[in-house]
XYZ file of C-alpha atoms in Angstrom:
475
model
C 120.641 146.488 -39.180
C 120.060 144.427 -36.020
C 121.672 147.046 -33.789
C 119.585 149.794 -35.397
C 116.277 147.912 -35.051
C 116.875 146.714 -31.485
C 118.599 149.723 -29.959
C 116.955 152.608 -31.840
C 115.067 153.787 -28.678
C 118.462 154.112 -26.918
C 120.341 155.587 -29.874
C 117.669 158.210 -30.634
C 115.575 158.688 -27.465
C 113.589 161.617 -28.986
C 114.097 163.830 -25.947
C 113.016 166.914 -27.923
C 109.804 165.330 -29.236
C 106.856 167.669 -29.752
C 103.304 166.249 -29.678
C 100.010 168.073 -30.094
C 97.029 165.850 -30.789
C 93.319 165.535 -29.966
C 92.243 162.764 -27.615
C 88.650 162.264 -26.534
C 86.226 164.695 -28.180
C 82.712 164.877 -26.717
C 79.754 166.988 -27.840
C 80.972 170.017 -25.884
C 84.656 169.469 -25.020
C 87.949 168.118 -26.310
C 90.962 166.677 -24.506
C 94.273 167.760 -26.045
C 97.532 165.889 -25.453
C 100.734 167.945 -25.461
C 104.419 167.125 -25.194
C 106.642 170.198 -25.176
C 110.034 170.469 -23.523
C 111.246 173.987 -24.394
C 109.588 175.861 -21.501
C 107.558 179.055 -21.560
C 103.833 179.536 -21.070
C 101.442 178.038 -23.608
C 98.196 179.297 -25.083
C 95.382 177.540 -26.943
C 93.488 179.412 -29.644
C 90.530 177.933 -31.447
C 87.751 178.698 -33.899
C 84.947 176.988 -35.755
C 85.574 175.753 -39.280
C 82.317 176.707 -40.969
C 81.588 175.199 -44.396
C 81.385 177.793 -47.160
C 77.972 176.623 -48.335
C 76.359 177.301 -44.966
C 77.421 180.963 -45.145
C 76.983 181.517 -48.856
C 74.025 183.851 -48.480
C 75.444 185.633 -45.447
C 78.094 187.308 -47.553
C 77.681 191.070 -47.248
C 76.699 192.000 -50.782
C 79.580 190.281 -52.566
C 79.104 187.738 -55.332
C 82.486 186.166 -54.611
C 81.713 182.648 -53.379
C 85.397 181.689 -53.020
C 85.852 183.433 -49.671
C 87.218 181.041 -47.059
C 84.809 181.774 -44.228
C 86.756 179.598 -41.793
C 89.847 181.786 -42.091
C 87.734 184.893 -41.635
C 85.976 183.647 -38.489
C 87.320 185.047 -35.213
C 89.830 183.275 -33.008
C 89.072 182.675 -29.354
C 91.631 182.114 -26.627
C 91.312 179.366 -24.027
C 93.860 181.206 -21.883
C 97.478 180.632 -20.912
C 98.873 177.803 -18.845
C 102.281 176.726 -17.646
C 104.509 174.364 -19.629
C 104.695 170.630 -18.913
C 107.469 169.606 -16.545
C 110.147 166.930 -16.445
C 108.118 165.041 -13.795
C 105.633 163.996 -16.511
C 108.218 163.657 -19.289
C 107.068 167.103 -20.479
C 103.560 165.842 -21.240
C 100.220 167.292 -20.217
C 96.557 166.868 -21.107
C 94.340 169.922 -21.159
C 90.718 170.436 -22.156
C 88.754 172.831 -24.335
C 85.308 173.419 -22.873
C 81.982 174.950 -23.931
C 82.200 173.780 -27.547
C 79.226 173.295 -29.848
C 78.021 169.783 -30.810
C 78.650 168.357 -34.288
C 80.999 171.240 -35.123
C 84.461 171.203 -36.694
C 87.200 173.166 -34.931
C 90.726 174.306 -35.691
C 92.963 174.614 -32.618
C 96.425 176.165 -32.474
C 99.012 175.814 -29.726
C 101.217 178.849 -29.173
C 104.178 179.441 -26.892
C 104.612 182.839 -25.303
C 108.212 183.953 -24.996
C 108.888 186.678 -22.457
C 111.415 189.048 -23.969
C 111.486 192.828 -24.051
C 108.405 192.501 -26.222
C 106.379 189.350 -25.539
C 106.265 187.174 -28.645
C 104.050 184.245 -29.531
C 105.226 181.324 -31.617
C 102.876 178.882 -33.345
C 103.914 175.369 -32.321
C 101.253 173.279 -34.066
C 97.598 172.902 -34.959
C 94.955 170.172 -34.918
C 91.469 169.729 -36.305
C 88.546 167.727 -34.948
C 84.772 167.569 -35.016
C 82.727 167.396 -31.837
C 80.257 164.534 -31.519
C 76.479 164.910 -31.771
C 74.432 165.342 -28.634
C 73.893 162.160 -26.621
C 70.982 160.003 -27.780
C 70.849 161.800 -31.153
C 70.970 159.669 -34.342
C 74.449 159.799 -35.850
C 76.806 158.632 -38.554
C 80.176 157.484 -37.289
C 83.213 156.174 -39.167
C 86.090 154.927 -37.035
C 89.211 152.798 -37.312
C 90.144 149.816 -35.131
C 93.232 147.710 -34.597
C 96.151 146.975 -32.289
C 99.846 146.141 -32.234
C 102.480 148.424 -33.774
C 106.259 148.387 -33.932
C 108.133 151.234 -35.647
C 109.968 150.226 -38.822
C 108.673 146.677 -39.023
C 109.409 145.073 -41.452
C 112.832 146.683 -41.173
C 113.913 149.233 -43.770
C 117.228 151.083 -43.544
C 116.276 154.661 -42.693
C 117.384 157.397 -40.319
C 113.747 158.177 -39.523
C 111.642 155.148 -38.664
C 107.986 155.033 -39.676
C 104.855 153.056 -38.795
C 103.565 151.592 -42.029
C 100.078 150.825 -40.761
C 99.585 154.458 -39.741
C 100.839 155.483 -43.182
C 98.112 153.314 -44.723
C 95.464 154.710 -42.366
C 96.380 158.196 -43.576
C 94.779 157.346 -46.920
C 91.422 157.214 -45.110
C 92.008 159.864 -42.449
C 89.876 162.592 -44.024
C 86.734 160.527 -43.405
C 87.588 159.084 -39.966
C 85.920 160.509 -36.863
C 88.207 158.612 -34.470
C 90.491 155.604 -34.107
C 90.070 153.043 -31.338
C 93.501 151.555 -30.644
C 93.189 148.324 -28.693
C 96.572 147.764 -27.093
C 100.242 146.958 -27.725
C 100.976 150.541 -28.761
C 104.530 149.839 -27.565
C 106.446 146.571 -27.190
C 108.344 146.922 -23.929
C 109.739 143.395 -24.204
C 110.187 142.880 -27.970
C 112.808 142.369 -29.253
C 114.524 143.269 -25.970
C 113.306 144.318 -22.523
C 115.276 147.420 -21.575
C 114.199 147.499 -17.944
C 111.459 148.302 -15.400
C 112.086 152.029 -14.917
C 109.545 154.619 -16.054
C 112.060 156.089 -18.523
C 112.450 152.669 -20.161
C 108.758 152.821 -21.055
C 108.667 156.536 -21.879
C 111.396 156.089 -24.499
C 109.220 153.625 -26.390
C 106.219 155.966 -26.453
C 108.442 158.774 -27.726
C 109.715 156.495 -30.472
C 106.155 155.802 -31.681
C 105.049 159.427 -31.535
C 108.216 160.568 -33.321
C 107.334 158.544 -36.431
C 106.295 160.728 -39.351
C 103.004 158.908 -39.965
C 102.119 159.134 -36.267
C 102.499 162.907 -36.331
C 100.491 163.293 -39.531
C 97.687 160.898 -38.591
C 97.199 161.890 -34.978
C 96.901 165.620 -35.589
C 93.946 164.846 -37.892
C 92.130 161.990 -36.143
C 91.457 161.603 -32.399
C 92.862 158.309 -31.123
C 91.535 156.563 -27.999
C 93.339 153.721 -26.250
C 93.201 150.639 -24.124
C 96.444 148.985 -23.092
C 97.447 145.335 -23.273
C 100.321 143.157 -22.099
C 103.217 144.591 -24.138
C 102.735 147.995 -22.549
C 103.971 146.111 -19.461
C 105.337 142.616 -20.204
C 104.200 139.668 -22.278
C 100.975 137.973 -21.047
C 100.821 140.203 -17.959
C 98.574 138.849 -15.192
C 100.342 139.978 -12.007
C 98.023 142.933 -11.331
C 99.855 145.807 -9.557
C 103.184 144.024 -9.051
C 106.279 145.769 -10.487
C 106.832 146.934 -13.183
C 103.111 147.737 -13.457
C 103.511 151.088 -11.690
C 106.255 152.356 -13.997
C 104.474 151.057 -17.076
C 101.176 152.710 -16.163
C 102.831 156.029 -15.342
C 104.201 156.198 -18.890
C 100.952 154.878 -20.409
C 98.869 157.515 -18.644
C 101.232 160.325 -19.602
C 101.036 159.477 -23.298
C 97.780 157.575 -23.894
C 95.646 157.216 -20.776
C 94.934 160.797 -19.714
C 93.741 161.935 -23.172
C 91.097 159.150 -23.064
C 87.518 159.701 -21.879
C 87.227 160.136 -18.102
C 87.605 156.786 -16.309
C 84.516 155.073 -14.960
C 86.101 155.025 -11.487
C 88.794 157.363 -10.212
C 92.225 155.848 -10.773
C 90.946 153.196 -13.178
C 91.649 152.823 -16.896
C 88.317 151.396 -18.050
C 85.824 153.905 -19.404
C 82.670 154.394 -21.443
C 81.423 157.172 -23.723
C 78.817 157.910 -26.379
C 78.836 159.351 -29.871
C 75.242 160.442 -30.415
C 73.225 157.287 -29.766
C 76.235 154.993 -30.284
C 77.719 153.718 -27.009
C 81.225 152.386 -26.205
C 82.627 150.521 -23.223
C 86.412 149.967 -23.050
C 87.568 147.196 -20.716
C 90.815 146.988 -18.778
C 91.707 143.318 -19.280
C 95.103 143.414 -17.520
C 95.142 145.156 -14.159
C 92.509 143.053 -12.395
C 92.980 139.626 -13.951
C 93.914 136.616 -11.881
C 95.549 133.442 -13.138
C 93.611 131.731 -15.911
C 91.413 128.646 -15.730
C 92.103 125.433 -17.616
C 89.429 125.264 -20.320
C 88.209 122.216 -22.181
C 90.689 121.949 -25.032
C 88.024 121.285 -27.665
C 85.258 123.754 -26.849
C 87.005 126.492 -24.904
C 84.428 126.053 -22.137
C 85.284 125.550 -18.461
C 85.576 121.991 -17.201
C 84.275 123.133 -13.803
C 82.816 126.397 -12.577
C 85.392 128.618 -10.895
C 84.322 132.040 -9.667
C 87.814 132.942 -8.411
C 89.276 133.329 -11.898
C 88.530 136.720 -13.396
C 89.798 138.986 -16.131
C 87.773 142.077 -15.239
C 87.635 141.962 -11.459
C 84.394 142.385 -9.551
C 84.204 146.189 -9.473
C 84.795 146.603 -13.212
C 82.423 143.768 -14.044
C 79.606 145.228 -11.954
C 80.129 148.630 -13.545
C 79.970 147.009 -16.985
C 76.763 145.157 -16.106
C 75.188 148.431 -14.998
C 76.299 150.019 -18.286
C 74.589 147.210 -20.217
C 71.388 147.970 -18.349
C 71.730 151.707 -19.024
C 72.372 151.485 -22.786
C 70.140 148.517 -23.599
C 67.348 150.641 -25.046
C 68.957 154.084 -25.044
C 71.760 153.408 -27.575
C 71.065 152.112 -31.061
C 74.496 150.428 -31.346
C 76.924 149.335 -28.639
C 80.620 148.456 -28.909
C 82.597 146.625 -26.220
C 86.364 147.087 -26.527
C 88.594 144.237 -25.351
C 92.361 144.190 -25.831
C 92.237 140.386 -26.164
C 89.758 138.328 -28.246
C 86.486 137.098 -26.800
C 86.300 134.267 -29.323
C 87.662 130.892 -28.201
C 88.929 130.231 -31.728
C 92.565 130.954 -30.962
C 93.503 127.831 -29.109
C 97.268 127.360 -28.934
C 99.034 127.286 -25.549
C 99.546 131.048 -25.385
C 96.017 132.080 -26.321
C 94.404 129.382 -24.172
C 95.771 131.322 -21.203
C 95.931 134.929 -22.328
C 92.662 135.530 -24.234
C 89.090 135.159 -22.970
C 89.425 131.464 -23.804
C 91.467 131.220 -20.593
C 88.574 132.634 -18.516
C 85.611 130.575 -19.735
C 83.431 130.940 -16.639
C 83.466 134.721 -16.659
C 83.237 134.732 -20.463
C 80.073 132.632 -20.330
C 78.621 134.942 -17.667
C 79.184 138.006 -19.842
C 77.942 136.420 -23.068
C 74.823 135.279 -21.255
C 74.114 138.957 -20.562
C 75.033 140.448 -23.934
C 72.944 137.961 -25.899
C 69.936 140.012 -24.793
C 71.417 143.372 -25.908
C 70.465 144.340 -29.488
C 73.204 145.561 -31.846
C 76.092 144.917 -29.458
C 79.470 144.155 -31.053
C 82.847 143.214 -29.615
C 86.063 144.754 -30.969
C 89.485 143.305 -30.131
C 93.049 142.833 -31.346
C 96.166 141.106 -29.974
C 96.592 137.948 -32.077
C 98.283 139.471 -35.175
C 95.516 137.889 -37.227
C 91.975 138.852 -38.178
C 88.724 137.049 -37.443
C 85.065 137.991 -37.625
C 83.108 135.599 -35.434
C 79.503 135.211 -34.397
C 79.842 134.277 -30.733
C 77.558 131.768 -28.937
C 75.566 134.766 -27.664
C 74.775 135.876 -31.220
C 76.950 138.997 -30.813
C 79.579 139.519 -33.499
C 83.237 140.141 -32.733
C 85.695 141.807 -35.120
C 89.249 141.035 -33.985
C 91.826 142.895 -36.067
C 95.614 143.083 -35.824
C 98.394 143.886 -36.359
C 98.181 147.486 -37.500
C 101.931 147.362 -38.113
C 103.795 144.346 -36.742
C 104.840 140.783 -37.536
C 102.292 138.142 -38.419
C 102.390 134.350 -38.084
C 102.754 132.838 -41.564
C 103.232 129.209 -40.492
C 102.273 128.974 -36.823
C 99.165 129.612 -34.806
C 96.023 127.643 -34.327
C 92.620 129.136 -35.036
C 89.696 126.721 -34.739
C 86.676 127.735 -36.775
C 83.100 127.165 -35.568
C 84.178 126.102 -32.099
C 81.912 125.841 -29.029
C 78.780 127.274 -30.613
C 80.650 129.982 -32.553
C 80.357 130.654 -36.277
C 83.430 131.969 -38.091
C 82.351 134.566 -40.642
C 85.826 135.418 -41.944
C 89.422 134.647 -40.998
C 92.705 136.011 -42.340
C 96.233 135.316 -41.138
C 98.646 137.014 -43.632
C 99.481 140.690 -43.535
C 101.935 142.852 -41.575
C 99.357 145.657 -41.839
C 95.727 144.920 -40.987
C 93.097 147.243 -39.539
C 89.347 147.665 -39.622
C 87.095 150.609 -40.403
C 83.516 150.581 -39.144
C 80.697 152.668 -40.604
C 77.732 153.093 -38.277
C 74.534 154.772 -39.479
C 71.711 155.358 -37.021
C 70.264 158.275 -39.016
C 68.872 156.697 -42.183
C 66.570 154.377 -40.257
C 66.528 155.377 -36.565
C 64.822 152.105 -35.581
C 67.182 149.733 -37.431
C 70.829 150.858 -37.620
C 73.367 149.858 -40.264
C 76.803 148.583 -39.221
C 79.468 147.866 -41.859
C 82.944 146.508 -41.143
C 85.728 146.825 -43.741
C 89.082 145.051 -43.451
C 92.114 146.800 -44.922
C 95.510 145.249 -45.518
C 98.396 146.504 -47.616
C 98.644 143.003 -49.119
C 95.421 143.637 -51.081
C 94.774 146.817 -53.111
C 97.757 148.327 -51.231
C 95.308 149.212 -48.481
C 93.516 151.712 -50.693
C 90.309 149.649 -50.912
C 88.821 147.065 -48.534
C 90.052 143.485 -48.704
C 86.766 142.274 -47.202
C 83.478 143.940 -46.271
C 80.707 142.705 -43.985
C 77.391 144.399 -43.371
C 75.840 143.293 -40.107
C 72.092 143.019 -39.765
C 70.903 145.779 -37.487
C 68.051 144.860 -35.181
C 65.135 146.917 -33.937
C 66.438 148.279 -30.665
C 63.901 150.563 -28.979
């Protein structure tokens, strides 16, 4: 059992893994992530999936309303392209362009085999719906969480699964996207295999090879930020090795399918879904060593401008984004791989979360307190907390999606340093959030509902806890 759990990435390295999944989907384009190692040119074919009801009266004289109009709509080809190569672990990210907003598409990936008669072979298919036009009122339902480890808790099985993804599948038909907030792999748990790029690639292949990963990710676009375990525990050494190897593997599997970076070569990014805006921080690459906060309040004992989690360039870009979306987006979400709340206060979290950077944290909260309907989303701690921060913004920190929890250890301080703890939950190997955002029903005052799911309660079929935030007038 121990050998299987620890050494599974070595025993079954999934060299022949096939992946075809949607990444970032905008109002007129979609990024598609592919892993394919068998060679031969590839071709993308796509078509709109038109609801029957919308074409009911376009039927040419027939009274048969059971015709599947989607299957009878024409296919279009996005053209052929060469196969991925060994240099990128047989991965590539390509884009479909010139799509229609708020439209559902079916996309097929074909290989073209050059024989006496050229043959095409269907490799896989995905579905997705493009987002509404920017600044348009929208309804969005998306999942959040972080931290997964295949086959935890351990179950004897030849094929390992990810139990949190299996639970998310129950809700996948209604999800527009999933925001995964770091620790997609654990490079150093339970054993660090080494600093080479292949050591990291193996772990990504192990996650994508899981049955629930394949089923979930062909149906729901997943966007990513990375955290420490994609590199090493509590990483704060910026671009020192093994950062280069770790980021090569991260970009091949999770980074390139994300929205375009805010700055070339960076991993932080922002995007919109109608008039709902997102900003995803990179909390690892630019951070310096932490400050020493006041142990009771989580606030800095002295001001120290040299300690930073975001770095100056990212922070200035974020501040400009706040200015841009203040009165152009009805709801704003800031994605942080580590919690903003100072509630987690043991030795580890006092250094690794925003509690360890109180000066910069205070600077940011001082800005976001003036931004209506801005929420923070985070993971990392293998626990869940909903907290009203000193700025009045609410943070939903949710993890693990599928990992160990801390039944007897940990130290979360409620109502610390001007915060108000709305809800806190420690137990649960599977915990994730689903947010429902409605800016259509009342365009001036949006509705934001957070639902916590855990397989410990209702087997993850129904929410364990629901919170409806008070939307504010934002124009």
